[in-house]
PDB file of C-alpha atoms in Angstrom:
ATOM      1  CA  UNK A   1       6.745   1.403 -66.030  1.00  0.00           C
ATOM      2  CA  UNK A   2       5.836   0.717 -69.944  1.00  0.00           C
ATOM      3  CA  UNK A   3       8.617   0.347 -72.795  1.00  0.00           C
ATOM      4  CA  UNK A   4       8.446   2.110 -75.940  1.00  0.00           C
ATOM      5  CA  UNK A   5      11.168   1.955 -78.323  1.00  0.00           C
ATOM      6  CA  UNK A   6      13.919   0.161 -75.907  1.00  0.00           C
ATOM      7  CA  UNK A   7      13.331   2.731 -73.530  1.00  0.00           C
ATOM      8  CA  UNK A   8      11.942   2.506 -69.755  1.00  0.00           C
ATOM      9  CA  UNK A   9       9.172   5.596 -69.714  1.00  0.00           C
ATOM     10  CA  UNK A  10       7.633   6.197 -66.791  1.00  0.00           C
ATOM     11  CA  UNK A  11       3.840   7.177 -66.338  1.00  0.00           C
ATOM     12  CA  UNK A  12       3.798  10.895 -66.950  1.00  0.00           C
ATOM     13  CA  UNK A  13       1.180  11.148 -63.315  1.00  0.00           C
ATOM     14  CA  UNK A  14       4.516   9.642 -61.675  1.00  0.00           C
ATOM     15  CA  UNK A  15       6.499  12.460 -62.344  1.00  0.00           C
ATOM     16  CA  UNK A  16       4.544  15.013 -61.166  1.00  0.00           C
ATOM     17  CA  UNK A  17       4.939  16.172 -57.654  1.00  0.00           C
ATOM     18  CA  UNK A  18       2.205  15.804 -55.069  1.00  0.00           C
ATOM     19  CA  UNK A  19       0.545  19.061 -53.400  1.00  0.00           C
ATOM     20  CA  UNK A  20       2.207  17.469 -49.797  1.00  0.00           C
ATOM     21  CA  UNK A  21       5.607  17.305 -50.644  1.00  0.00           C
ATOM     22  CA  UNK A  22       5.848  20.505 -52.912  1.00  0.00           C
ATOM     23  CA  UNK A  23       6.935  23.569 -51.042  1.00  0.00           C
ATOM     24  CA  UNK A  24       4.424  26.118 -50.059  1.00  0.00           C
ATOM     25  CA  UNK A  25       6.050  29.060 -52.313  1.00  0.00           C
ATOM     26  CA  UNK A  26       5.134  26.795 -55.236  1.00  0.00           C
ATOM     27  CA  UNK A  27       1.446  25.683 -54.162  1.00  0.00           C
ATOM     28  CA  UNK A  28       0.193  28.428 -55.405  1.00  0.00           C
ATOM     29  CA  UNK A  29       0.940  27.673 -59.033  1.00  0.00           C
ATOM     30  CA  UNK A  30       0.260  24.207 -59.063  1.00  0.00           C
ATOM     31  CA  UNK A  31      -2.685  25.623 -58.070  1.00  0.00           C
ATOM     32  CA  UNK A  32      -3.372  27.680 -61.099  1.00  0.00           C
ATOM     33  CA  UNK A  33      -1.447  25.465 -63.558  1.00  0.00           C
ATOM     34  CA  UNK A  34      -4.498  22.756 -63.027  1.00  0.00           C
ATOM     35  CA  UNK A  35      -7.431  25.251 -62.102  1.00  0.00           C
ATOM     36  CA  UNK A  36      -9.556  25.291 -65.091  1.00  0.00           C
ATOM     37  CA  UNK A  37     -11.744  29.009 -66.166  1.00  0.00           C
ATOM     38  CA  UNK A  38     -15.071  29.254 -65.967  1.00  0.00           C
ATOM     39  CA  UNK A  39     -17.127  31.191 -68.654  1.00  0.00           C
ATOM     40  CA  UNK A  40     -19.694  32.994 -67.487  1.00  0.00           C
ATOM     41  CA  UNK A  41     -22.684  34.855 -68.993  1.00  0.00           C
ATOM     42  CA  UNK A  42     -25.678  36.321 -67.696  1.00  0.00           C
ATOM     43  CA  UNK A  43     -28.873  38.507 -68.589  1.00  0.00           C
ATOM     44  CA  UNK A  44     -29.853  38.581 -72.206  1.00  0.00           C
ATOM     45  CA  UNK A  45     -27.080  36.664 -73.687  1.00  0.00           C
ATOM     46  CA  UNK A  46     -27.224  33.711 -70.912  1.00  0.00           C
ATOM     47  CA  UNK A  47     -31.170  32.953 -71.842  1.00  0.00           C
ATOM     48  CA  UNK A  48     -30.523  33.741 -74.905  1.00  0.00           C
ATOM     49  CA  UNK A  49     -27.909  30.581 -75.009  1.00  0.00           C
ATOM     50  CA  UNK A  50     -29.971  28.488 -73.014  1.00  0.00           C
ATOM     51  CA  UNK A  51     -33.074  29.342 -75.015  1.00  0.00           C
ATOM     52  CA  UNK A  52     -31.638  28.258 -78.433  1.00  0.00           C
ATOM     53  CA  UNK A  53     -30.251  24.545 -76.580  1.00  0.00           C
ATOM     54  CA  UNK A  54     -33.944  24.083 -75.740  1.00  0.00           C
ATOM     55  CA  UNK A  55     -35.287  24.840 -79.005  1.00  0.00           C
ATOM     56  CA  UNK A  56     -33.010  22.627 -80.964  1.00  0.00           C
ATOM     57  CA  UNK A  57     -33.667  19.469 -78.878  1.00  0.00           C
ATOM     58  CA  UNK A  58     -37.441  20.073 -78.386  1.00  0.00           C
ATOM     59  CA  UNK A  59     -37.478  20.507 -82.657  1.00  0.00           C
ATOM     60  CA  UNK A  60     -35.376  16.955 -82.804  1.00  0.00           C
ATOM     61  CA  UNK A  61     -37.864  15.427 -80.615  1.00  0.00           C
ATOM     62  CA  UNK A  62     -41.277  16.947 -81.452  1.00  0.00           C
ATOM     63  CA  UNK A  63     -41.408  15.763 -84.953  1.00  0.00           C
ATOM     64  CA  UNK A  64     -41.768  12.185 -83.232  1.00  0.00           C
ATOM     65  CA  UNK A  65     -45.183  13.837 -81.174  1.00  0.00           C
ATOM     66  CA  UNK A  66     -48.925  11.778 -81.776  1.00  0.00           C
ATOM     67  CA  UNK A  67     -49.732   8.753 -84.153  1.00  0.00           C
ATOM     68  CA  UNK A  68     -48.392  10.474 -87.513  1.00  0.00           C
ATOM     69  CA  UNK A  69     -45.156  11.736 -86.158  1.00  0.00           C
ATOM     70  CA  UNK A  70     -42.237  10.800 -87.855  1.00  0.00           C
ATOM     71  CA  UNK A  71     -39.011   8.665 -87.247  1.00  0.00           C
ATOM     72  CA  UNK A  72     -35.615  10.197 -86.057  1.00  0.00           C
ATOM     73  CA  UNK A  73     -31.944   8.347 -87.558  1.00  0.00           C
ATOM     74  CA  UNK A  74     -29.440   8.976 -84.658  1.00  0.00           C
ATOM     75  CA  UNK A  75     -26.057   8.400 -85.435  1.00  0.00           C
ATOM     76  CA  UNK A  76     -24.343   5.918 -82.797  1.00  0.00           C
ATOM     77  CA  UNK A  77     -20.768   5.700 -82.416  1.00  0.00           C
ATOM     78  CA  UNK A  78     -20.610   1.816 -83.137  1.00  0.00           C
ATOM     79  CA  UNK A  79     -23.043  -0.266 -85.345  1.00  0.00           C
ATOM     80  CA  UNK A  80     -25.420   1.347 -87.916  1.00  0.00           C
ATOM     81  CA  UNK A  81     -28.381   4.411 -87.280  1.00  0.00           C
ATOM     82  CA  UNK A  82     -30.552   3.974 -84.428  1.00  0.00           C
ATOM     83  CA  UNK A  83     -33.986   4.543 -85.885  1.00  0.00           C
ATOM     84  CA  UNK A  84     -36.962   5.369 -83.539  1.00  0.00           C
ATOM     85  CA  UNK A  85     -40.023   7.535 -82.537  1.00  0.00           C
ATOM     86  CA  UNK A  86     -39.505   7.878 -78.827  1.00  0.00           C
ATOM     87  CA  UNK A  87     -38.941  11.272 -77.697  1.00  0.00           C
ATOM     88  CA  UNK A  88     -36.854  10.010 -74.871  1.00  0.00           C
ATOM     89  CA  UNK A  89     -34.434   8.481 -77.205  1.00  0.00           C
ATOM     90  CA  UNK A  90     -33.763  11.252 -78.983  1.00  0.00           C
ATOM     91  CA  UNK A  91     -33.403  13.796 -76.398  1.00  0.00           C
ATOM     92  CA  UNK A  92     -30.511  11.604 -74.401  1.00  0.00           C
ATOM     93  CA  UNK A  93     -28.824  11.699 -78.127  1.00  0.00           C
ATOM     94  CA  UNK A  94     -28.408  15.342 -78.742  1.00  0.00           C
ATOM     95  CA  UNK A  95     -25.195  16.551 -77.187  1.00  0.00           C
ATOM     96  CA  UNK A  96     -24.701  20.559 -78.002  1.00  0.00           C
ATOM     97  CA  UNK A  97     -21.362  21.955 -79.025  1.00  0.00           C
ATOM     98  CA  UNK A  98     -21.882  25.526 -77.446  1.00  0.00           C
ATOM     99  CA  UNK A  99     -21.892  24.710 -73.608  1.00  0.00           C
ATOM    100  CA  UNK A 100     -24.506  27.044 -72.779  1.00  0.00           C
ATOM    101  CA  UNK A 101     -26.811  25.680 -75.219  1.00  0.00           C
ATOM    102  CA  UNK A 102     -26.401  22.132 -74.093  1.00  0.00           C
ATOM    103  CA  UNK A 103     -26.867  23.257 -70.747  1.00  0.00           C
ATOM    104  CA  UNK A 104     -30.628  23.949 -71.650  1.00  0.00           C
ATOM    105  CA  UNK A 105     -30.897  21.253 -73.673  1.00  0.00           C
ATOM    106  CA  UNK A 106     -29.878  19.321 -70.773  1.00  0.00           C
ATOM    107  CA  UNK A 107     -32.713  21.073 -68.647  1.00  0.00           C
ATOM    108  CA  UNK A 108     -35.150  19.747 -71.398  1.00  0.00           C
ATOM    109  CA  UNK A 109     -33.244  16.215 -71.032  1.00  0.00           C
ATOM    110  CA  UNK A 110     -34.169  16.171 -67.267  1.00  0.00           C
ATOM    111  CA  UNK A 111     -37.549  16.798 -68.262  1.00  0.00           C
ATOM    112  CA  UNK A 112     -37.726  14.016 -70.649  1.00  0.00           C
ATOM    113  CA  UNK A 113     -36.296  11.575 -68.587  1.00  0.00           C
ATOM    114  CA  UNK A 114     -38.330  12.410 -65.333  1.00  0.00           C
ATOM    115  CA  UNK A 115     -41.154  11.873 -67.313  1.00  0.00           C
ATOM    116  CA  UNK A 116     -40.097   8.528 -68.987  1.00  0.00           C
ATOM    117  CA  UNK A 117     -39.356   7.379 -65.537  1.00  0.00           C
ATOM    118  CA  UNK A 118     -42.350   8.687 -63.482  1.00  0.00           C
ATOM    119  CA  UNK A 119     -45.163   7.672 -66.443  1.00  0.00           C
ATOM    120  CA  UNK A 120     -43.188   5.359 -68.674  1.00  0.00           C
ATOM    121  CA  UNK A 121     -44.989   7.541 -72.029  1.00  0.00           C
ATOM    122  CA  UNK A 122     -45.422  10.920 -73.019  1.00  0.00           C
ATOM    123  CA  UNK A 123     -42.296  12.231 -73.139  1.00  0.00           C
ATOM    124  CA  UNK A 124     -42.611  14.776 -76.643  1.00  0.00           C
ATOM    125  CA  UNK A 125     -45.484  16.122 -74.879  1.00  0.00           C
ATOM    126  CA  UNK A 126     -43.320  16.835 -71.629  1.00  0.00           C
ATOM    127  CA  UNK A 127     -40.608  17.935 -73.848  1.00  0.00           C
ATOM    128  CA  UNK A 128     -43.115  20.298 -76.099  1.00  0.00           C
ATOM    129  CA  UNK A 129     -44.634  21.528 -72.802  1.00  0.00           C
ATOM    130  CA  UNK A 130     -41.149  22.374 -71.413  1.00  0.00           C
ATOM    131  CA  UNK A 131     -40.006  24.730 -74.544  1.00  0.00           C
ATOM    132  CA  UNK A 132     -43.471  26.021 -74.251  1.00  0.00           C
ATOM    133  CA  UNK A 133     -43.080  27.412 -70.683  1.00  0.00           C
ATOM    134  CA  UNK A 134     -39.671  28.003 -70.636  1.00  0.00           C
ATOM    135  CA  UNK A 135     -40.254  30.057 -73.583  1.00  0.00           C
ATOM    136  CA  UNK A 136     -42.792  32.414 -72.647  1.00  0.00           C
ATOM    137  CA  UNK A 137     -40.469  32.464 -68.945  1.00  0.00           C
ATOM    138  CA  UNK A 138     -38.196  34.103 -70.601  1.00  0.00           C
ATOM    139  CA  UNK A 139     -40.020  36.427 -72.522  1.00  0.00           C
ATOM    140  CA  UNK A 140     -41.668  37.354 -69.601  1.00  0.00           C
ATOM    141  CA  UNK A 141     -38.200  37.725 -67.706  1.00  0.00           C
ATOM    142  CA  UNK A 142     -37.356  40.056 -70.371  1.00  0.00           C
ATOM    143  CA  UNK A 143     -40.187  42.071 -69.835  1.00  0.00           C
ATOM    144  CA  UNK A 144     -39.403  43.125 -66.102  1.00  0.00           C
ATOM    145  CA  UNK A 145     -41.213  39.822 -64.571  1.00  0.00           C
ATOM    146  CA  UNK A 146     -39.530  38.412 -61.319  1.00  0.00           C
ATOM    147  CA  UNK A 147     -38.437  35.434 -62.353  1.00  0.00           C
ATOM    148  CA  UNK A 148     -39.391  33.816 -58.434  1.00  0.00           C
ATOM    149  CA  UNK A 149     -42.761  35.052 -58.873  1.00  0.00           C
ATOM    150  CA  UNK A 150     -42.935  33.632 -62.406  1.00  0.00           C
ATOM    151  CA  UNK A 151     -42.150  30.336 -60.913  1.00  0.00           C
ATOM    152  CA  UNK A 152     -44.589  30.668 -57.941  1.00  0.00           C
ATOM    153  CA  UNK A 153     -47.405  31.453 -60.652  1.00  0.00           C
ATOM    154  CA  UNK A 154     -46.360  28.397 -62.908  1.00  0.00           C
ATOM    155  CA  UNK A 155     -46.386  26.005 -59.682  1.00  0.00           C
ATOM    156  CA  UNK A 156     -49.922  27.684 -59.054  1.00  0.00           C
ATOM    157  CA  UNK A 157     -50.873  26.493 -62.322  1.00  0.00           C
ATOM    158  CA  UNK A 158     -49.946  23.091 -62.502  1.00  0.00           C
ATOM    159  CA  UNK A 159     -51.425  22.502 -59.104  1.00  0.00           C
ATOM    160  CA  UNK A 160     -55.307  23.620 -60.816  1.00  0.00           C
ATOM    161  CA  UNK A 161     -54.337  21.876 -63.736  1.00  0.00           C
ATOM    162  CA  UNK A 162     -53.969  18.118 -61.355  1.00  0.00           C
ATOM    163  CA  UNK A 163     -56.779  19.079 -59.182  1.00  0.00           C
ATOM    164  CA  UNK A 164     -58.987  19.797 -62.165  1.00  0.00           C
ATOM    165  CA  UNK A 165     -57.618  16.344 -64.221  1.00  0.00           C
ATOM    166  CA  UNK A 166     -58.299  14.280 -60.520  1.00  0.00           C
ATOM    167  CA  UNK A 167     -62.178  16.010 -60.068  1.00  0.00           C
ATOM    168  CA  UNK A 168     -62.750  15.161 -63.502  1.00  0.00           C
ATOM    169  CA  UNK A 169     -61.470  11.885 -64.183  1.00  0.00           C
ATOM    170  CA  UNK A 170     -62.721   8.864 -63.698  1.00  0.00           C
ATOM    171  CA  UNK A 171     -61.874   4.654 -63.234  1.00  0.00           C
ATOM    172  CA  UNK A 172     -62.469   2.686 -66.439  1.00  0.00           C
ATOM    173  CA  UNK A 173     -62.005  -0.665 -65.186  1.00  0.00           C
ATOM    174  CA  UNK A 174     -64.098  -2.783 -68.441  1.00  0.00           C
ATOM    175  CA  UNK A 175     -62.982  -3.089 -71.668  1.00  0.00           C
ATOM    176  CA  UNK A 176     -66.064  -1.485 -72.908  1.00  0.00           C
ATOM    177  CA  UNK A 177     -65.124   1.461 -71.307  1.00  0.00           C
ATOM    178  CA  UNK A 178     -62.175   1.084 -72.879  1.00  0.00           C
ATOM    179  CA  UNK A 179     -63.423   0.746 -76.218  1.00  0.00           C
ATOM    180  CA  UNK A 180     -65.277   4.142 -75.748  1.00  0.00           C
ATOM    181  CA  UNK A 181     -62.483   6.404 -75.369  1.00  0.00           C
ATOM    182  CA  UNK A 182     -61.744   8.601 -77.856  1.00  0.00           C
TER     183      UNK A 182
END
């Protein structure tokens, strides 16, 4: 129980009813009085959504991408601007108003992080790559493509791309080796 003003107000949760001890003929609206909607979209206007999250968060991160890229200022909600260059960084920051659109911007997030955790580096590239492919996906979606086959081809893809990187890569294990790469 709290006081406020002289008076004895009870938690509002304690007032409520619980499901078990309401009768059935009013389950049903307790039901809908705490159900929330769900928007839904699909087709065109669902990519389309999800499209424009992952563009906006792969802009905010790839101007940070290579040796000349430039610095980000995130606002935090305590202390002064977070400055940095790390893709990573900046993708967890962005937070979408539309829902759709931070639900691809979230996809791109997952990307980011995966890679940050799996490699420790490259995580504008991963996030460049991602826009990149998910990008032409959806163009090609648009176009008639099925999207499972779409995915089966881009799998196909990345599995030459390792197997070529693995045949033609190779140990450097002095630091005149080192010194030669480029």
């Amino acid at each position: 129980m709290f006081r406020f003003a002289s008076q004895a107000v009870k938690p509002a949760v304690s007032r409520l009813p619980t499901a078990i001890s309401l009768p059935r003929t009013t389950t049903p609206i307790l039901t809908r009085l705490y159900s929330t909607h769900k928007e839904l979209k699909f087709g065109v206007e669902g990519r389309a959504a999800l499209l424009k999250g992952v563009d906006i968060l792969a802009k905010a991160v790839a101007v940070t991408l290579g040796p000349k890229g430039r610095h980000v200022l995130i606002e935090q909600s305590y202390g002064s601007p977070k400055i940095t260059k790390d893709g990573v960084t900046v993708a967890k920051s962005i937070v979408l108003q539309d829902r759709f659109e931070n639900l691809g911007a979230r996809l791109v997030q997952d990307v980011a992080n995966k890679t940050n955790e799996v490699a420790g580096d490259g995580t504008t590239t991963a996030t460049v790559l991602a826009r990149a492919i998910f990008t032409e996906g959806v163009k090609n979606v648009a176009a008639g493509c099925n999207p499972m086959d779409l995915r089966r081809g881009v799998q196909l893809a990345v599995d030459a791309v390792v197997k070529f990187l693995k045949e033609n890569s190779r140990v450097i294990t002095t630091t005149h080796e080192v010194a030669q790469v480029n």
